[in-house]
């Protein structure tokens, strides 16, 4: 585990047969939202990023329940001219995140959805309000795929989102409830990811 100074940031890693998960806990930082956005932008770099919203992850456990703003998001993506696809999924009483089952809250919604949208570092700012409000998945592509190719990958995997991680440079899940980034990657990419996180922290001191 790495601890970065009084402006507290905790970074630790776990390795298994699938690669490395890097846990970045930024709840102790004074500029936590700014740090989170900076890390995401640095990780995207010159690549495209497939961002995935699973409406089942908007509320669970004992957290304050939120209205699922699916239509608001879709409207915003359309106005912003950001490529997206929306999929209706079966309603379930619990969801799985990194192999852990999490019971949902009691909030009742008519339907559950997965929405995928593709951004780069230049239009990322248009969706920052959702980055700071919602738990989202970020799949960073460094293979030069286009928007339609990335959305097609989601079309094939939207019922098992975590299964896509092996096809990307890295997968990032941001849990706004506990101020934590979980970055899944191949072993050979883990050190570069940690260095990026450390650099972002240093530049915000």
PDB file of N, CA and C in Angstrom, residues 96-158:
ATOM      1  N   UNK A  96     -23.871  -7.535  -8.960  1.00  0.00           N
ATOM      2  CA  UNK A  96     -22.524  -8.006  -8.676  1.00  0.00           C
ATOM      3  C   UNK A  96     -21.513  -6.973  -9.131  1.00  0.00           C
ATOM      4  N   UNK A  97     -20.576  -6.628  -8.255  1.00  0.00           N
ATOM      5  CA  UNK A  97     -19.517  -5.682  -8.588  1.00  0.00           C
ATOM      6  C   UNK A  97     -18.192  -6.311  -8.200  1.00  0.00           C
ATOM      7  N   UNK A  98     -17.359  -6.633  -9.199  1.00  0.00           N
ATOM      8  CA  UNK A  98     -16.080  -7.288  -8.979  1.00  0.00           C
ATOM      9  C   UNK A  98     -16.249  -8.578  -8.179  1.00  0.00           C
ATOM     10  N   UNK A  99     -17.290  -9.352  -8.535  1.00  0.00           N
ATOM     11  CA  UNK A  99     -17.512 -10.639  -7.913  1.00  0.00           C
ATOM     12  C   UNK A  99     -18.216 -10.591  -6.578  1.00  0.00           C
ATOM     13  N   UNK A 100     -18.574  -9.409  -6.098  1.00  0.00           N
ATOM     14  CA  UNK A 100     -19.256  -9.260  -4.812  1.00  0.00           C
ATOM     15  C   UNK A 100     -20.709  -8.885  -5.054  1.00  0.00           C
ATOM     16  N   UNK A 101     -21.631  -9.643  -4.450  1.00  0.00           N
ATOM     17  CA  UNK A 101     -23.050  -9.343  -4.599  1.00  0.00           C
ATOM     18  C   UNK A 101     -23.448  -8.232  -3.647  1.00  0.00           C
ATOM     19  N   UNK A 102     -24.151  -7.235  -4.179  1.00  0.00           N
ATOM     20  CA  UNK A 102     -24.573  -6.078  -3.387  1.00  0.00           C
ATOM     21  C   UNK A 102     -26.079  -5.948  -3.491  1.00  0.00           C
ATOM     22  N   UNK A 103     -26.750  -5.958  -2.360  1.00  0.00           N
ATOM     23  CA  UNK A 103     -28.195  -5.814  -2.374  1.00  0.00           C
ATOM     24  C   UNK A 103     -28.572  -4.392  -2.730  1.00  0.00           C
ATOM     25  N   UNK A 104     -29.584  -4.256  -3.584  1.00  0.00           N
ATOM     26  CA  UNK A 104     -30.056  -2.938  -3.963  1.00  0.00           C
ATOM     27  C   UNK A 104     -30.946  -2.367  -2.871  1.00  0.00           C
ATOM     28  N   UNK A 105     -31.182  -1.087  -2.957  1.00  0.00           N
ATOM     29  CA  UNK A 105     -32.100  -0.435  -2.035  1.00  0.00           C
ATOM     30  C   UNK A 105     -33.532  -0.815  -2.356  1.00  0.00           C
ATOM     31  N   UNK A 106     -34.466  -0.224  -1.660  1.00  0.00           N
ATOM     32  CA  UNK A 106     -35.868  -0.570  -1.841  1.00  0.00           C
ATOM     33  C   UNK A 106     -36.536   0.268  -2.908  1.00  0.00           C
ATOM     34  N   UNK A 107     -35.779   1.151  -3.533  1.00  0.00           N
ATOM     35  CA  UNK A 107     -36.348   2.040  -4.538  1.00  0.00           C
ATOM     36  C   UNK A 107     -36.960   1.241  -5.675  1.00  0.00           C
ATOM     37  N   UNK A 108     -38.167   1.573  -6.093  1.00  0.00           N
ATOM     38  CA  UNK A 108     -38.834   0.879  -7.183  1.00  0.00           C
ATOM     39  C   UNK A 108     -38.751   1.718  -8.441  1.00  0.00           C
ATOM     40  N   UNK A 109     -38.308   1.096  -9.513  1.00  0.00           N
ATOM     41  CA  UNK A 109     -38.301   1.757 -10.809  1.00  0.00           C
ATOM     42  C   UNK A 109     -39.005   0.857 -11.798  1.00  0.00           C
ATOM     43  N   UNK A 110     -39.515   1.446 -12.858  1.00  0.00           N
ATOM     44  CA  UNK A 110     -40.223   0.658 -13.856  1.00  0.00           C
ATOM     45  C   UNK A 110     -39.291  -0.292 -14.591  1.00  0.00           C
ATOM     46  N   UNK A 111     -38.089   0.176 -14.896  1.00  0.00           N
ATOM     47  CA  UNK A 111     -37.140  -0.614 -15.669  1.00  0.00           C
ATOM     48  C   UNK A 111     -35.720  -0.292 -15.222  1.00  0.00           C
ATOM     49  N   UNK A 112     -34.808  -1.205 -15.528  1.00  0.00           N
ATOM     50  CA  UNK A 112     -33.384  -0.946 -15.338  1.00  0.00           C
ATOM     51  C   UNK A 112     -32.725  -0.864 -16.699  1.00  0.00           C
ATOM     52  N   UNK A 113     -31.648  -0.066 -16.778  1.00  0.00           N
ATOM     53  CA  UNK A 113     -30.993   0.165 -18.057  1.00  0.00           C
ATOM     54  C   UNK A 113     -29.481   0.137 -17.897  1.00  0.00           C
ATOM     55  N   UNK A 114     -28.818  -0.176 -19.002  1.00  0.00           N
ATOM     56  CA  UNK A 114     -27.391   0.072 -19.166  1.00  0.00           C
ATOM     57  C   UNK A 114     -27.257   1.074 -20.302  1.00  0.00           C
ATOM     58  N   UNK A 115     -26.506   2.141 -20.053  1.00  0.00           N
ATOM     59  CA  UNK A 115     -26.250   3.148 -21.084  1.00  0.00           C
ATOM     60  C   UNK A 115     -24.742   3.230 -21.287  1.00  0.00           C
ATOM     61  N   UNK A 116     -24.311   3.093 -22.531  1.00  0.00           N
ATOM     62  CA  UNK A 116     -22.904   3.249 -22.857  1.00  0.00           C
ATOM     63  C   UNK A 116     -22.708   4.470 -23.726  1.00  0.00           C
ATOM     64  N   UNK A 117     -21.667   5.256 -23.453  1.00  0.00           N
ATOM     65  CA  UNK A 117     -21.379   6.412 -24.298  1.00  0.00           C
ATOM     66  C   UNK A 117     -19.870   6.587 -24.410  1.00  0.00           C
ATOM     67  N   UNK A 118     -19.438   7.151 -25.523  1.00  0.00           N
ATOM     68  CA  UNK A 118     -18.017   7.213 -25.857  1.00  0.00           C
ATOM     69  C   UNK A 118     -17.540   8.657 -25.836  1.00  0.00           C
ATOM     70  N   UNK A 119     -16.466   8.901 -25.089  1.00  0.00           N
ATOM     71  CA  UNK A 119     -15.910  10.252 -24.985  1.00  0.00           C
ATOM     72  C   UNK A 119     -14.403  10.212 -25.230  1.00  0.00           C
ATOM     73  N   UNK A 120     -13.841  11.396 -25.447  1.00  0.00           N
ATOM     74  CA  UNK A 120     -12.394  11.579 -25.448  1.00  0.00           C
ATOM     75  C   UNK A 120     -12.078  12.698 -24.462  1.00  0.00           C
ATOM     76  N   UNK A 121     -10.800  13.042 -24.336  1.00  0.00           N
ATOM     77  CA  UNK A 121     -10.436  14.047 -23.332  1.00  0.00           C
ATOM     78  C   UNK A 121     -10.965  15.435 -23.680  1.00  0.00           C
ATOM     79  N   UNK A 122     -11.365  15.632 -24.944  1.00  0.00           N
ATOM     80  CA  UNK A 122     -11.822  16.952 -25.371  1.00  0.00           C
ATOM     81  C   UNK A 122     -13.298  17.195 -25.036  1.00  0.00           C
ATOM     82  N   UNK A 123     -14.121  16.152 -25.063  1.00  0.00           N
ATOM     83  CA  UNK A 123     -15.531  16.357 -24.717  1.00  0.00           C
ATOM     84  C   UNK A 123     -15.894  15.749 -23.358  1.00  0.00           C
ATOM     85  N   UNK A 124     -14.882  15.269 -22.630  1.00  0.00           N
ATOM     86  CA  UNK A 124     -15.120  14.683 -21.310  1.00  0.00           C
ATOM     87  C   UNK A 124     -15.802  15.676 -20.376  1.00  0.00           C
ATOM     88  N   UNK A 125     -15.459  16.945 -20.508  1.00  0.00           N
ATOM     89  CA  UNK A 125     -16.006  17.966 -19.613  1.00  0.00           C
ATOM     90  C   UNK A 125     -17.528  18.039 -19.696  1.00  0.00           C
ATOM     91  N   UNK A 126     -18.092  17.659 -20.846  1.00  0.00           N
ATOM     92  CA  UNK A 126     -19.541  17.731 -21.016  1.00  0.00           C
ATOM     93  C   UNK A 126     -20.294  16.748 -20.119  1.00  0.00           C
ATOM     94  N   UNK A 127     -19.593  15.737 -19.627  1.00  0.00           N
ATOM     95  CA  UNK A 127     -20.283  14.742 -18.786  1.00  0.00           C
ATOM     96  C   UNK A 127     -19.724  14.726 -17.358  1.00  0.00           C
ATOM     97  N   UNK A 128     -18.934  15.735 -16.988  1.00  0.00           N
ATOM     98  CA  UNK A 128     -18.320  15.756 -15.656  1.00  0.00           C
ATOM     99  C   UNK A 128     -19.347  15.772 -14.532  1.00  0.00           C
ATOM    100  N   UNK A 129     -20.491  16.413 -14.751  1.00  0.00           N
ATOM    101  CA  UNK A 129     -21.494  16.450 -13.677  1.00  0.00           C
ATOM    102  C   UNK A 129     -21.962  15.046 -13.318  1.00  0.00           C
ATOM    103  N   UNK A 130     -22.013  14.146 -14.299  1.00  0.00           N
ATOM    104  CA  UNK A 130     -22.405  12.765 -14.026  1.00  0.00           C
ATOM    105  C   UNK A 130     -21.255  11.979 -13.408  1.00  0.00           C
ATOM    106  N   UNK A 131     -20.029  12.307 -13.800  1.00  0.00           N
ATOM    107  CA  UNK A 131     -18.850  11.683 -13.196  1.00  0.00           C
ATOM    108  C   UNK A 131     -18.847  11.918 -11.690  1.00  0.00           C
ATOM    109  N   UNK A 132     -19.238  13.114 -11.273  1.00  0.00           N
ATOM    110  CA  UNK A 132     -19.201  13.474  -9.858  1.00  0.00           C
ATOM    111  C   UNK A 132     -20.451  13.062  -9.092  1.00  0.00           C
ATOM    112  N   UNK A 133     -21.488  12.610  -9.801  1.00  0.00           N
ATOM    113  CA  UNK A 133     -22.730  12.236  -9.129  1.00  0.00           C
ATOM    114  C   UNK A 133     -22.984  10.737  -9.105  1.00  0.00           C
ATOM    115  N   UNK A 134     -22.401   9.997 -10.055  1.00  0.00           N
ATOM    116  CA  UNK A 134     -22.822   8.616 -10.267  1.00  0.00           C
ATOM    117  C   UNK A 134     -21.665   7.633 -10.242  1.00  0.00           C
ATOM    118  N   UNK A 135     -22.005   6.396  -9.944  1.00  0.00           N
ATOM    119  CA  UNK A 135     -21.051   5.299 -10.036  1.00  0.00           C
ATOM    120  C   UNK A 135     -21.004   4.841 -11.488  1.00  0.00           C
ATOM    121  N   UNK A 136     -19.847   4.968 -12.121  1.00  0.00           N
ATOM    122  CA  UNK A 136     -19.717   4.676 -13.545  1.00  0.00           C
ATOM    123  C   UNK A 136     -18.517   3.774 -13.807  1.00  0.00           C
ATOM    124  N   UNK A 137     -18.625   2.996 -14.885  1.00  0.00           N
ATOM    125  CA  UNK A 137     -17.503   2.215 -15.397  1.00  0.00           C
ATOM    126  C   UNK A 137     -16.838   2.996 -16.525  1.00  0.00           C
ATOM    127  N   UNK A 138     -15.510   2.911 -16.592  1.00  0.00           N
ATOM    128  CA  UNK A 138     -14.743   3.552 -17.665  1.00  0.00           C
ATOM    129  C   UNK A 138     -13.831   2.492 -18.285  1.00  0.00           C
ATOM    130  N   UNK A 139     -13.997   2.259 -19.581  1.00  0.00           N
ATOM    131  CA  UNK A 139     -13.158   1.304 -20.294  1.00  0.00           C
ATOM    132  C   UNK A 139     -12.264   2.088 -21.245  1.00  0.00           C
ATOM    133  N   UNK A 140     -10.960   2.061 -20.981  1.00  0.00           N
ATOM    134  CA  UNK A 140      -9.999   2.831 -21.768  1.00  0.00           C
ATOM    135  C   UNK A 140      -9.471   1.966 -22.908  1.00  0.00           C
ATOM    136  N   UNK A 141      -9.667   2.430 -24.140  1.00  0.00           N
ATOM    137  CA  UNK A 141      -9.198   1.701 -25.319  1.00  0.00           C
ATOM    138  C   UNK A 141      -7.893   2.302 -25.818  1.00  0.00           C
ATOM    139  N   UNK A 142      -6.899   1.459 -26.070  1.00  0.00           N
ATOM    140  CA  UNK A 142      -5.668   1.950 -26.694  1.00  0.00           C
ATOM    141  C   UNK A 142      -5.361   1.195 -27.984  1.00  0.00           C
ATOM    142  N   UNK A 143      -6.416   0.567 -28.547  1.00  0.00           N
ATOM    143  CA  UNK A 143      -6.246  -0.209 -29.775  1.00  0.00           C
ATOM    144  C   UNK A 143      -6.732   0.552 -31.003  1.00  0.00           C
ATOM    145  N   UNK A 144      -7.166   1.798 -30.809  1.00  0.00           N
ATOM    146  CA  UNK A 144      -7.591   2.611 -31.944  1.00  0.00           C
ATOM    147  C   UNK A 144      -8.984   2.312 -32.454  1.00  0.00           C
ATOM    148  N   UNK A 145      -9.833   1.709 -31.621  1.00  0.00           N
ATOM    149  CA  UNK A 145     -11.203   1.420 -32.047  1.00  0.00           C
ATOM    150  C   UNK A 145     -12.014   2.709 -32.145  1.00  0.00           C
ATOM    151  N   UNK A 146     -13.012   2.705 -33.025  1.00  0.00           N
ATOM    152  CA  UNK A 146     -13.889   3.854 -33.185  1.00  0.00           C
ATOM    153  C   UNK A 146     -15.096   3.772 -32.272  1.00  0.00           C
ATOM    154  N   UNK A 147     -15.914   4.807 -32.303  1.00  0.00           N
ATOM    155  CA  UNK A 147     -17.083   4.874 -31.425  1.00  0.00           C
ATOM    156  C   UNK A 147     -18.016   3.688 -31.627  1.00  0.00           C
ATOM    157  N   UNK A 148     -18.337   3.372 -32.877  1.00  0.00           N
ATOM    158  CA  UNK A 148     -19.278   2.286 -33.150  1.00  0.00           C
ATOM    159  C   UNK A 148     -18.723   0.938 -32.707  1.00  0.00           C
ATOM    160  N   UNK A 149     -17.414   0.730 -32.879  1.00  0.00           N
ATOM    161  CA  UNK A 149     -16.802  -0.527 -32.443  1.00  0.00           C
ATOM    162  C   UNK A 149     -16.890  -0.683 -30.928  1.00  0.00           C
ATOM    163  N   UNK A 150     -16.666   0.401 -30.206  1.00  0.00           N
ATOM    164  CA  UNK A 150     -16.737   0.340 -28.747  1.00  0.00           C
ATOM    165  C   UNK A 150     -18.160   0.078 -28.273  1.00  0.00           C
ATOM    166  N   UNK A 151     -19.114   0.733 -28.898  1.00  0.00           N
ATOM    167  CA  UNK A 151     -20.512   0.507 -28.522  1.00  0.00           C
ATOM    168  C   UNK A 151     -20.961  -0.902 -28.903  1.00  0.00           C
ATOM    169  N   UNK A 152     -20.391  -1.456 -29.974  1.00  0.00           N
ATOM    170  CA  UNK A 152     -20.704  -2.830 -30.348  1.00  0.00           C
ATOM    171  C   UNK A 152     -20.203  -3.809 -29.297  1.00  0.00           C
ATOM    172  N   UNK A 153     -19.024  -3.543 -28.734  1.00  0.00           N
ATOM    173  CA  UNK A 153     -18.515  -4.385 -27.646  1.00  0.00           C
ATOM    174  C   UNK A 153     -19.494  -4.408 -26.476  1.00  0.00           C
ATOM    175  N   UNK A 154     -20.045  -3.234 -26.167  1.00  0.00           N
ATOM    176  CA  UNK A 154     -21.024  -3.177 -25.085  1.00  0.00           C
ATOM    177  C   UNK A 154     -22.290  -3.931 -25.466  1.00  0.00           C
ATOM    178  N   UNK A 155     -22.712  -3.838 -26.719  1.00  0.00           N
ATOM    179  CA  UNK A 155     -23.907  -4.558 -27.182  1.00  0.00           C
ATOM    180  C   UNK A 155     -23.773  -6.056 -26.925  1.00  0.00           C
ATOM    181  N   UNK A 156     -22.554  -6.553 -27.023  1.00  0.00           N
ATOM    182  CA  UNK A 156     -22.300  -7.986 -26.857  1.00  0.00           C
ATOM    183  C   UNK A 156     -22.098  -8.383 -25.401  1.00  0.00           C
ATOM    184  N   UNK A 157     -21.907  -7.400 -24.508  1.00  0.00           N
ATOM    185  CA  UNK A 157     -21.542  -7.725 -23.121  1.00  0.00           C
ATOM    186  C   UNK A 157     -22.331  -6.960 -22.064  1.00  0.00           C
ATOM    187  N   UNK A 158     -23.389  -6.242 -22.438  1.00  0.00           N
ATOM    188  CA  UNK A 158     -24.013  -5.334 -21.473  1.00  0.00           C
ATOM    189  C   UNK A 158     -24.633  -6.047 -20.278  1.00  0.00           C
TER     190      UNK A 158
END
